[in-house]
Tab-separated table of N, CA and C in Angstrom:
chain	number	residue	atom	x	y	z
A	1	GLY	N	-12.944	10.541	2.325
A	1	GLY	CA	-13.311	10.943	3.681
A	1	GLY	C	-12.580	12.166	4.157
A	2	ALA	N	-11.654	12.718	3.377
A	2	ALA	CA	-10.896	13.880	3.795
A	2	ALA	C	-11.696	15.175	3.683
A	3	LEU	N	-12.708	15.140	2.802
A	3	LEU	CA	-13.559	16.330	2.613
A	3	LEU	C	-14.996	15.930	2.764
A	4	ASP	N	-15.825	16.856	3.213
A	4	ASP	CA	-17.275	16.597	3.306
A	4	ASP	C	-17.954	17.027	1.995
A	5	GLU	N	-19.279	16.993	1.966
A	5	GLU	CA	-20.040	17.281	0.775
A	5	GLU	C	-19.819	18.735	0.264
A	6	GLU	N	-19.453	19.629	1.175
A	6	GLU	CA	-19.215	21.035	0.831
A	6	GLU	C	-17.714	21.300	0.617
A	7	ASN	N	-16.927	20.246	0.458
A	7	ASN	CA	-15.494	20.316	0.254
A	7	ASN	C	-14.744	21.001	1.400
A	8	ARG	N	-15.295	20.811	2.587
A	8	ARG	CA	-14.596	21.281	3.786
A	8	ARG	C	-13.831	20.106	4.385
A	9	ILE	N	-12.681	20.416	4.982
A	9	ILE	CA	-11.860	19.351	5.550
A	9	ILE	C	-12.575	18.718	6.760
A	10	THR	N	-12.521	17.416	6.816
A	10	THR	CA	-13.124	16.671	7.931
A	10	THR	C	-12.047	16.405	8.972
A	11	SER	N	-12.473	15.793	10.070
A	11	SER	CA	-11.490	15.417	11.092
A	11	SER	C	-10.505	14.388	10.518
A	12	GLU	N	-11.002	13.516	9.655
A	12	GLU	CA	-10.112	12.560	8.998
A	12	GLU	C	-9.130	13.280	8.098
A	13	GLY	N	-9.607	14.296	7.360
A	13	GLY	CA	-8.748	15.067	6.491
A	13	GLY	C	-7.670	15.779	7.300
A	14	SER	N	-8.042	16.292	8.458
A	14	SER	CA	-7.063	16.927	9.320
A	14	SER	C	-6.008	15.916	9.783
A	15	ALA	N	-6.457	14.716	10.132
A	15	ALA	CA	-5.514	13.673	10.511
A	15	ALA	C	-4.595	13.300	9.364
A	16	PHE	N	-5.112	13.204	8.157
A	16	PHE	CA	-4.274	12.938	6.972
A	16	PHE	C	-3.245	14.018	6.819
A	17	ALA	N	-3.677	15.250	6.941
A	17	ALA	CA	-2.749	16.402	6.731
A	17	ALA	C	-1.651	16.444	7.760
A	18	SER	N	-1.892	15.860	8.910
A	18	SER	CA	-0.851	15.868	9.974
A	18	SER	C	0.211	14.826	9.740
A	19	MET	N	0.015	13.943	8.778
A	19	MET	CA	0.962	12.887	8.524
A	19	MET	C	1.971	13.336	7.449
A	20	PRO	N	3.236	12.981	7.611
A	20	PRO	CA	4.260	13.414	6.636
A	20	PRO	C	4.384	12.464	5.431
A	21	VAL	N	3.236	11.984	4.946
A	21	VAL	CA	3.218	11.099	3.792
A	21	VAL	C	2.055	11.496	2.899
A	22	HIS	N	2.016	10.922	1.708
A	22	HIS	CA	0.921	11.168	0.768
A	22	HIS	C	-0.391	10.821	1.452
A	23	PRO	N	-1.470	11.564	1.136
A	23	PRO	CA	-2.775	11.243	1.761
A	23	PRO	C	-3.224	9.791	1.612
A	24	ARG	N	-2.883	9.142	0.504
A	24	ARG	CA	-3.232	7.731	0.337
A	24	ARG	C	-2.590	6.894	1.435
A	25	LEU	N	-1.319	7.171	1.701
A	25	LEU	CA	-0.586	6.406	2.713
A	25	LEU	C	-1.043	6.785	4.106
A	26	ALA	N	-1.407	8.032	4.315
A	26	ALA	CA	-1.974	8.440	5.608
A	26	ALA	C	-3.254	7.689	5.866
A	27	ARG	N	-4.071	7.490	4.865
A	27	ARG	CA	-5.324	6.730	4.984
A	27	ARG	C	-5.038	5.303	5.424
A	28	MET	N	-4.047	4.704	4.780
A	28	MET	CA	-3.656	3.333	5.132
A	28	MET	C	-3.166	3.260	6.574
A	29	LEU	N	-2.345	4.205	6.964
A	29	LEU	CA	-1.779	4.212	8.329
A	29	LEU	C	-2.862	4.413	9.372
A	30	LEU	N	-3.806	5.276	9.093
A	30	LEU	CA	-4.821	5.627	10.105
A	30	LEU	C	-5.980	4.649	10.142
A	31	PHE	N	-6.259	3.958	9.050
A	31	PHE	CA	-7.418	3.085	8.999
A	31	PHE	C	-7.072	1.608	9.101
A	32	CYS	N	-5.807	1.270	9.187
A	32	CYS	CA	-5.454	-0.150	9.280
A	32	CYS	C	-5.806	-0.696	10.651
A	33	PRO	N	-6.063	-2.000	10.733
A	33	PRO	CA	-6.239	-2.605	12.040
A	33	PRO	C	-4.991	-2.383	12.884
A	34	GLU	N	-5.157	-2.162	14.142
A	34	GLU	CA	-4.035	-1.869	15.024
A	34	GLU	C	-2.930	-2.912	14.963
A	35	ALA	N	-3.334	-4.164	14.801
A	35	ALA	CA	-2.342	-5.253	14.746
A	35	ALA	C	-1.444	-5.165	13.516
A	36	LEU	N	-1.851	-4.386	12.510
A	36	LEU	CA	-1.045	-4.259	11.286
A	36	LEU	C	-0.332	-2.925	11.192
A	37	THR	N	-0.267	-2.187	12.266
A	37	THR	CA	0.384	-0.874	12.242
A	37	THR	C	1.855	-0.965	11.863
A	38	ASP	N	2.591	-1.910	12.393
A	38	ASP	CA	4.007	-2.037	12.053
A	38	ASP	C	4.185	-2.295	10.555
A	39	MET	N	3.392	-3.212	10.015
A	39	MET	CA	3.502	-3.535	8.595
A	39	MET	C	3.088	-2.315	7.754
A	40	ALA	N	2.054	-1.592	8.204
A	40	ALA	CA	1.594	-0.416	7.445
A	40	ALA	C	2.699	0.643	7.411
A	41	CYS	N	3.376	0.822	8.539
A	41	CYS	CA	4.507	1.795	8.573
A	41	CYS	C	5.638	1.365	7.646
A	42	ASP	N	5.927	0.086	7.641
A	42	ASP	CA	6.966	-0.451	6.736
A	42	ASP	C	6.570	-0.182	5.273
A	43	LEU	N	5.304	-0.475	4.931
A	43	LEU	CA	4.846	-0.254	3.576
A	43	LEU	C	4.852	1.230	3.217
A	44	ALA	N	4.376	2.090	4.072
A	44	ALA	CA	4.379	3.504	3.796
A	44	ALA	C	5.787	4.004	3.539
A	45	ALA	N	6.726	3.539	4.334
A	45	ALA	CA	8.122	3.933	4.136
A	45	ALA	C	8.654	3.383	2.810
A	46	LEU	N	8.324	2.157	2.508
A	46	LEU	CA	8.767	1.520	1.263
A	46	LEU	C	8.182	2.290	0.058
A	47	PHE	N	6.919	2.679	0.134
A	47	PHE	CA	6.277	3.405	-0.964
A	47	PHE	C	6.845	4.839	-1.093
A	48	SER	N	7.269	5.418	0.019
A	48	SER	CA	7.740	6.802	0.006
A	48	SER	C	9.206	6.944	-0.361
A	49	GLU	N	9.972	5.907	-0.197
A	49	GLU	CA	11.420	5.958	-0.462
A	49	GLU	C	11.725	5.111	-1.679
A	50	LYS	N	12.980	5.220	-2.131
A	50	LYS	CA	13.419	4.398	-3.272
A	50	LYS	C	13.439	2.923	-2.858
A	51	ASP	N	12.760	2.108	-3.631
A	51	ASP	CA	12.649	0.686	-3.331
A	51	ASP	C	13.948	-0.058	-3.678
A	52	PRO	N	14.668	-0.561	-2.678
A	52	PRO	CA	15.917	-1.270	-2.970
A	52	PRO	C	15.673	-2.656	-3.591
A	53	PHE	N	14.441	-3.098	-3.580
A	53	PHE	CA	14.123	-4.423	-4.134
A	53	PHE	C	13.258	-4.312	-5.381
A	54	ARG	N	13.334	-3.207	-6.081
A	54	ARG	CA	12.461	-2.935	-7.221
A	54	ARG	C	12.703	-3.841	-8.417
A	55	ASP	N	13.850	-4.458	-8.493
A	55	ASP	CA	14.179	-5.300	-9.649
A	55	ASP	C	13.635	-6.741	-9.501
A	56	GLU	N	12.898	-6.958	-8.434
A	56	GLU	CA	12.394	-8.292	-8.188
A	56	GLU	C	10.861	-8.310	-8.351
A	57	SER	N	10.237	-9.315	-7.842
A	57	SER	CA	8.795	-9.442	-7.903
A	57	SER	C	8.106	-8.208	-7.323
A	58	VAL	N	6.929	-7.927	-7.845
A	58	VAL	CA	6.127	-6.823	-7.307
A	58	VAL	C	5.373	-7.228	-6.037
A	59	ASP	N	5.515	-8.452	-5.615
A	59	ASP	CA	4.831	-8.964	-4.443
A	59	ASP	C	5.265	-8.219	-3.182
A	60	LEU	N	4.321	-7.492	-2.562
A	60	LEU	CA	4.658	-6.686	-1.375
A	60	LEU	C	5.057	-7.565	-0.193
A	61	GLY	N	4.448	-8.740	-0.055
A	61	GLY	CA	4.843	-9.645	1.009
A	61	GLY	C	6.287	-10.019	0.933
A	62	ARG	N	6.756	-10.321	-0.288
A	62	ARG	CA	8.174	-10.667	-0.470
A	62	ARG	C	9.067	-9.476	-0.169
A	63	LYS	N	8.652	-8.301	-0.583
A	63	LYS	CA	9.455	-7.097	-0.331
A	63	LYS	C	9.577	-6.844	1.164
A	64	LEU	N	8.494	-7.029	1.883
A	64	LEU	CA	8.513	-6.814	3.335
A	64	LEU	C	9.402	-7.860	4.017
A	65	ASP	N	9.339	-9.096	3.558
A	65	ASP	CA	10.211	-10.149	4.084
A	65	ASP	C	11.680	-9.746	3.893
A	66	ARG	N	12.016	-9.303	2.709
A	66	ARG	CA	13.382	-8.878	2.418
A	66	ARG	C	13.767	-7.679	3.252
A	67	LEU	N	12.845	-6.752	3.453
A	67	LEU	CA	13.124	-5.580	4.242
A	67	LEU	C	13.518	-5.972	5.672
A	68	ARG	N	12.785	-6.932	6.205
A	68	ARG	CA	13.061	-7.371	7.567
A	68	ARG	C	14.341	-8.221	7.669
A	69	SER	N	14.591	-9.042	6.693
A	69	SER	CA	15.764	-9.930	6.734
A	69	SER	C	17.050	-9.270	6.231
A	70	GLU	N	16.917	-8.279	5.395
A	70	GLU	CA	18.091	-7.597	4.832
A	70	GLU	C	18.006	-6.104	5.056
A	71	GLY	N	17.730	-5.758	6.275
A	71	GLY	CA	17.579	-4.329	6.642
A	71	GLY	C	18.790	-3.474	6.311
A	72	HIS	N	19.936	-4.094	6.268
A	72	HIS	CA	21.145	-3.324	5.938
A	72	HIS	C	21.065	-2.706	4.580
A	73	LYS	N	20.298	-3.299	3.656
A	73	LYS	CA	20.117	-2.719	2.320
A	73	LYS	C	19.092	-1.603	2.280
A	74	ALA	N	18.322	-1.545	3.373
A	74	ALA	CA	17.194	-0.594	3.407
A	74	ALA	C	17.137	0.182	4.713
A	75	HIS	N	18.287	0.544	5.244
A	75	HIS	CA	18.285	1.214	6.558
A	75	HIS	C	17.492	2.502	6.570
A	76	ARG	N	17.473	3.238	5.467
A	76	ARG	CA	16.688	4.477	5.411
A	76	ARG	C	15.203	4.176	5.498
A	77	ILE	N	14.761	3.132	4.819
A	77	ILE	CA	13.328	2.781	4.867
A	77	ILE	C	12.953	2.369	6.285
A	78	LEU	N	13.789	1.602	6.941
A	78	LEU	CA	13.491	1.186	8.312
A	78	LEU	C	13.460	2.392	9.270
A	79	ARG	N	14.358	3.348	9.049
A	79	ARG	CA	14.350	4.548	9.884
A	79	ARG	C	13.072	5.382	9.665
A	80	VAL	N	12.666	5.510	8.418
A	80	VAL	CA	11.409	6.233	8.107
A	80	VAL	C	10.230	5.492	8.737
A	81	SER	N	10.219	4.164	8.657
A	81	SER	CA	9.156	3.372	9.228
A	81	SER	C	9.054	3.630	10.751
A	82	GLN	N	10.190	3.651	11.426
A	82	GLN	CA	10.203	3.878	12.887
A	82	GLN	C	9.626	5.287	13.203
A	83	GLU	N	10.024	6.279	12.406
A	83	GLU	CA	9.474	7.642	12.619
A	83	GLU	C	7.985	7.663	12.389
A	84	LEU	N	7.508	7.014	11.346
A	84	LEU	CA	6.086	6.960	11.066
A	84	LEU	C	5.328	6.281	12.209
A	85	HIS	N	5.905	5.223	12.754
A	85	HIS	CA	5.259	4.527	13.854
A	85	HIS	C	5.022	5.447	15.056
A	86	LYS	N	6.019	6.285	15.354
A	86	LYS	CA	5.877	7.228	16.456
A	86	LYS	C	4.710	8.195	16.188
A	87	ILE	N	4.676	8.686	14.958
A	87	ILE	CA	3.621	9.668	14.578
A	87	ILE	C	2.242	9.020	14.571
A	88	VAL	N	2.172	7.821	13.991
A	88	VAL	CA	0.895	7.112	13.883
A	88	VAL	C	0.342	6.782	15.263
A	89	SER	N	1.189	6.364	16.170
A	89	SER	CA	0.708	6.008	17.513
A	89	SER	C	-0.028	7.174	18.168
A	90	GLY	N	0.471	8.374	18.013
A	90	GLY	CA	-0.192	9.512	18.585
A	90	GLY	C	-1.386	9.975	17.834
A	91	THR	N	-1.370	9.866	16.495
A	91	THR	CA	-2.455	10.354	15.650
A	91	THR	C	-3.632	9.391	15.642
A	92	ARG	N	-3.390	8.091	15.689
A	92	ARG	CA	-4.482	7.115	15.599
A	92	ARG	C	-5.465	7.278	16.731
A	93	LYS	N	-4.992	7.716	17.877
A	93	LYS	CA	-5.906	7.864	19.020
A	93	LYS	C	-7.003	8.862	18.737
A	94	ASN	N	-6.732	9.803	17.837
A	94	ASN	CA	-7.717	10.842	17.532
A	94	ASN	C	-8.473	10.562	16.212
A	95	ALA	N	-8.068	9.550	15.492
A	95	ALA	CA	-8.709	9.241	14.222
A	95	ALA	C	-9.562	7.981	14.365
A	96	SER	N	-10.623	7.941	13.557
A	96	SER	CA	-11.447	6.734	13.598
A	96	SER	C	-10.769	5.642	12.791
A	97	ALA	N	-10.747	4.470	13.304
A	97	ALA	CA	-10.110	3.331	12.614
A	97	ALA	C	-11.202	2.553	11.908
A	98	ARG	N	-11.543	2.947	10.700
A	98	ARG	CA	-12.635	2.340	9.953
A	98	ARG	C	-12.386	0.855	9.720
A	99	ALA	N	-11.179	0.464	9.453
A	99	ALA	CA	-10.911	-0.915	9.109
A	99	ALA	C	-10.757	-1.821	10.313
A	100	ALA	N	-10.946	-1.297	11.499
A	100	ALA	CA	-10.723	-2.059	12.694
A	100	ALA	C	-11.566	-3.335	12.740
A	101	GLY	N	-12.729	-3.328	12.132
A	101	GLY	CA	-13.581	-4.505	12.122
A	101	GLY	C	-13.219	-5.517	11.083
A	102	PHE	N	-12.328	-5.197	10.185
A	102	PHE	CA	-11.923	-6.100	9.136
A	102	PHE	C	-10.578	-6.725	9.425
A	103	SER	N	-10.404	-7.931	9.004
A	103	SER	CA	-9.097	-8.541	9.141
A	103	SER	C	-8.831	-9.359	7.876
A	104	PRO	N	-7.687	-9.189	7.273
A	104	PRO	CA	-7.353	-9.905	6.035
A	104	PRO	C	-7.016	-11.388	6.344
A	105	ALA	N	-7.067	-12.167	5.287
A	105	ALA	CA	-6.676	-13.570	5.401
A	105	ALA	C	-5.175	-13.620	5.712
A	106	ARG	N	-4.758	-14.631	6.405
A	106	ARG	CA	-3.351	-14.800	6.750
A	106	ARG	C	-2.533	-14.852	5.474
A	107	GLY	N	-1.484	-14.052	5.441
A	107	GLY	CA	-0.639	-14.001	4.241
A	107	GLY	C	-1.068	-12.935	3.252
A	108	GLU	N	-2.238	-12.340	3.455
A	108	GLU	CA	-2.762	-11.352	2.552
A	108	GLU	C	-2.731	-9.937	3.149
A	109	GLU	N	-2.050	-9.788	4.263
A	109	GLU	CA	-2.043	-8.503	4.987
A	109	GLU	C	-1.491	-7.359	4.141
A	110	ALA	N	-0.400	-7.582	3.421
A	110	ALA	CA	0.175	-6.514	2.647
A	110	ALA	C	-0.759	-6.030	1.546
A	111	GLY	N	-1.423	-6.935	0.897
A	111	GLY	CA	-2.420	-6.552	-0.111
A	111	GLY	C	-3.589	-5.818	0.489
A	112	PHE	N	-4.015	-6.256	1.650
A	112	PHE	CA	-5.111	-5.579	2.339
A	112	PHE	C	-4.728	-4.117	2.655
A	113	LEU	N	-3.501	-3.918	3.147
A	113	LEU	CA	-3.053	-2.553	3.482
A	113	LEU	C	-2.929	-1.720	2.211
A	114	ALA	N	-2.399	-2.289	1.130
A	114	ALA	CA	-2.300	-1.551	-0.109
A	114	ALA	C	-3.684	-1.155	-0.630
A	115	MET	N	-4.659	-2.017	-0.414
A	115	MET	CA	-6.026	-1.732	-0.801
A	115	MET	C	-6.583	-0.497	-0.090
A	116	LEU	N	-6.187	-0.337	1.182
A	116	LEU	CA	-6.643	0.819	1.933
A	116	LEU	C	-6.112	2.125	1.306
A	117	ALA	N	-4.885	2.064	0.805
A	117	ALA	CA	-4.259	3.231	0.188
A	117	ALA	C	-4.660	3.428	-1.281
A	118	TYR	N	-4.907	2.347	-1.953
A	118	TYR	CA	-5.158	2.415	-3.403
A	118	TYR	C	-6.463	1.697	-3.778
A	119	PRO	N	-7.601	2.126	-3.258
A	119	PRO	CA	-8.854	1.426	-3.589
A	119	PRO	C	-9.221	1.510	-5.059
A	120	ASP	N	-8.708	2.504	-5.755
A	120	ASP	CA	-8.988	2.664	-7.172
A	120	ASP	C	-8.084	1.808	-8.058
A	121	ARG	N	-7.168	1.072	-7.435
A	121	ARG	CA	-6.207	0.267	-8.172
A	121	ARG	C	-6.308	-1.220	-7.813
A	122	ILE	N	-7.484	-1.613	-7.361
A	122	ILE	CA	-7.734	-3.039	-7.137
A	122	ILE	C	-7.978	-3.657	-8.492
A	123	GLY	N	-7.218	-4.672	-8.840
A	123	GLY	CA	-7.332	-5.289	-10.141
A	123	GLY	C	-7.890	-6.678	-10.096
A	124	MET	N	-8.785	-6.978	-11.051
A	124	MET	CA	-9.339	-8.336	-11.166
A	124	MET	C	-8.844	-8.903	-12.496
A	125	LEU	N	-8.366	-10.115	-12.449
A	125	LEU	CA	-7.848	-10.771	-13.632
A	125	LEU	C	-8.935	-10.851	-14.705
A	126	ARG	N	-8.585	-10.427	-15.918
A	126	ARG	CA	-9.534	-10.466	-17.018
A	126	ARG	C	-9.732	-11.897	-17.451
A	127	GLN	N	-10.967	-12.224	-17.772
A	127	GLN	CA	-11.298	-13.577	-18.191
A	127	GLN	C	-10.451	-13.990	-19.438
A	128	GLY	N	-9.896	-15.171	-19.409
A	128	GLY	CA	-9.110	-15.671	-20.502
A	128	GLY	C	-7.674	-15.155	-20.527
A	129	SER	N	-7.254	-14.406	-19.521
A	129	SER	CA	-5.913	-13.879	-19.503
A	129	SER	C	-5.201	-14.376	-18.236
A	130	SER	N	-3.869	-14.372	-18.307
A	130	SER	CA	-3.097	-14.759	-17.131
A	130	SER	C	-2.358	-13.554	-16.551
A	131	ASN	N	-2.397	-12.408	-17.246
A	131	ASN	CA	-1.632	-11.276	-16.744
A	131	ASN	C	-2.264	-9.903	-17.026
A	132	ARG	N	-3.492	-9.866	-17.522
A	132	ARG	CA	-4.174	-8.607	-17.763
A	132	ARG	C	-5.299	-8.428	-16.756
A	133	TYR	N	-5.342	-7.226	-16.156
A	133	TYR	CA	-6.265	-6.948	-15.064
A	133	TYR	C	-7.135	-5.728	-15.387
A	134	LEU	N	-8.371	-5.752	-14.909
A	134	LEU	CA	-9.258	-4.577	-14.972
A	134	LEU	C	-9.219	-3.959	-13.570
A	135	LEU	N	-8.801	-2.705	-13.535
A	135	LEU	CA	-8.713	-2.001	-12.237
A	135	LEU	C	-10.083	-1.427	-11.870
A	136	SER	N	-10.291	-1.229	-10.597
A	136	SER	CA	-11.559	-0.706	-10.102
A	136	SER	C	-11.816	0.727	-10.629
A	137	SER	N	-10.762	1.394	-11.084
A	137	SER	CA	-10.923	2.734	-11.666
A	137	SER	C	-11.455	2.662	-13.090
A	138	GLY	N	-11.459	1.468	-13.657
A	138	GLY	CA	-11.922	1.273	-15.034
A	138	GLY	C	-10.812	1.127	-16.027
A	139	SER	N	-9.588	1.454	-15.650
A	139	SER	CA	-8.466	1.288	-16.581
A	139	SER	C	-7.902	-0.148	-16.477
A	140	GLY	N	-6.978	-0.430	-17.347
A	140	GLY	CA	-6.378	-1.742	-17.386
A	140	GLY	C	-4.952	-1.754	-16.856
A	141	ALA	N	-4.482	-2.913	-16.468
A	141	ALA	CA	-3.117	-3.074	-16.004
A	141	ALA	C	-2.584	-4.418	-16.535
A	142	LEU	N	-1.277	-4.430	-16.787
A	142	LEU	CA	-0.634	-5.602	-17.297
A	142	LEU	C	0.493	-5.967	-16.351
A	143	LEU	N	0.542	-7.210	-15.923
A	143	LEU	CA	1.571	-7.688	-15.006
A	143	LEU	C	2.554	-8.558	-15.776
A	144	ASP	N	3.839	-8.399	-15.547
A	144	ASP	CA	4.854	-9.216	-16.198
A	144	ASP	C	4.522	-10.685	-16.026
A	145	GLU	N	4.531	-11.414	-17.143
A	145	GLU	CA	4.182	-12.844	-17.078
A	145	GLU	C	5.131	-13.668	-16.230
A	146	LYS	N	6.326	-13.162	-15.968
A	146	LYS	CA	7.301	-13.898	-15.132
A	146	LYS	C	7.122	-13.634	-13.677
A	147	ASP	N	6.327	-12.660	-13.317
A	147	ASP	CA	6.169	-12.343	-11.910
A	147	ASP	C	5.337	-13.398	-11.193
A	148	PRO	N	5.731	-13.813	-9.986
A	148	PRO	CA	4.990	-14.845	-9.237
A	148	PRO	C	3.525	-14.506	-8.981
A	149	LEU	N	3.176	-13.231	-8.958
A	149	LEU	CA	1.784	-12.851	-8.744
A	149	LEU	C	0.921	-12.988	-10.003
A	150	CYS	N	1.565	-13.188	-11.145
A	150	CYS	CA	0.855	-13.299	-12.400
A	150	CYS	C	-0.150	-14.463	-12.298
A	151	GLY	N	-1.385	-14.182	-12.684
A	151	GLY	CA	-2.428	-15.147	-12.603
A	151	GLY	C	-3.228	-15.069	-11.340
A	152	SER	N	-2.826	-14.250	-10.387
A	152	SER	CA	-3.615	-14.065	-9.164
A	152	SER	C	-4.967	-13.482	-9.545
A	153	ARG	N	-6.006	-13.947	-8.904
A	153	ARG	CA	-7.341	-13.467	-9.295
A	153	ARG	C	-7.492	-11.981	-9.038
A	154	PHE	N	-6.943	-11.517	-7.919
A	154	PHE	CA	-7.016	-10.091	-7.574
A	154	PHE	C	-5.616	-9.577	-7.191
A	155	ILE	N	-5.342	-8.337	-7.555
A	155	ILE	CA	-4.106	-7.673	-7.161
A	155	ILE	C	-4.450	-6.242	-6.763
A	156	VAL	N	-3.518	-5.574	-6.124
A	156	VAL	CA	-3.608	-4.155	-5.838
A	156	VAL	C	-2.320	-3.535	-6.365
A	157	CYS	N	-2.471	-2.500	-7.175
A	157	CYS	CA	-1.321	-1.859	-7.816
A	157	CYS	C	-0.915	-0.615	-7.017
A	158	ALA	N	0.131	-0.699	-6.270
A	158	ALA	CA	0.608	0.459	-5.524
A	158	ALA	C	1.335	1.413	-6.451
A	159	HIS	N	2.112	0.907	-7.381
A	159	HIS	CA	2.810	1.729	-8.355
A	159	HIS	C	2.405	1.299	-9.750
A	160	ILE	N	2.065	2.288	-10.555
A	160	ILE	CA	1.624	2.035	-11.922
A	160	ILE	C	2.500	2.789	-12.889
A	161	ASP	N	2.905	2.105	-13.927
A	161	ASP	CA	3.623	2.741	-15.039
A	161	ASP	C	2.579	3.051	-16.095
A	162	ASP	N	2.078	4.319	-16.085
A	162	ASP	CA	1.055	4.694	-17.057
A	162	ASP	C	1.683	4.803	-18.448
A	163	ARG	N	0.995	4.218	-19.371
A	163	ARG	CA	1.421	4.306	-20.767
A	163	ARG	C	0.195	4.052	-21.636
A	164	ALA	N	0.361	4.137	-22.904
A	164	ALA	CA	-0.776	3.891	-23.795
A	164	ALA	C	-1.284	2.453	-23.588
A	165	GLY	N	-2.564	2.291	-23.555
A	165	GLY	CA	-3.122	0.963	-23.334
A	165	GLY	C	-3.091	0.626	-21.839
A	166	ASP	N	-2.826	-0.595	-21.547
A	166	ASP	CA	-2.788	-1.027	-20.137
A	166	ASP	C	-1.550	-0.481	-19.439
A	167	ALA	N	-1.745	-0.100	-18.171
A	167	ALA	CA	-0.613	0.408	-17.355
A	167	ALA	C	0.224	-0.769	-16.916
């Protein structure tokens, strides 16, 4: 939605460009339901900065819980999130909120927000597997068998380690 059919920037593209984050994250921030703006800012900051919880589960809900309960380990992320919230509040008024009519299931908010930023990385569990996924982009992804999300029917991959074969 950032460009029209003639590759000219749209009003949404201008809104994305005004955000100090990657266009994927700007899309998430501008198109999320208003009730999820705080969480979207936290996620955008987490995705933009070094993840202090990277050695644990890839579950974004768990990372957000840790961010809120152990903010002392992630003070930079929380500061970036607060700055993003100020910017988003002013920018959202001028941007269309496409996702406003959608609401995720309780407990699935982080995955829903990641889906807004990474629609090409929605993964569906491959039949007969507990940790191999087919992404909406057509490529494959492999999740560590020890991760609590392993076996989930659907996932969204915010960060991918590209390598030969499945990412």
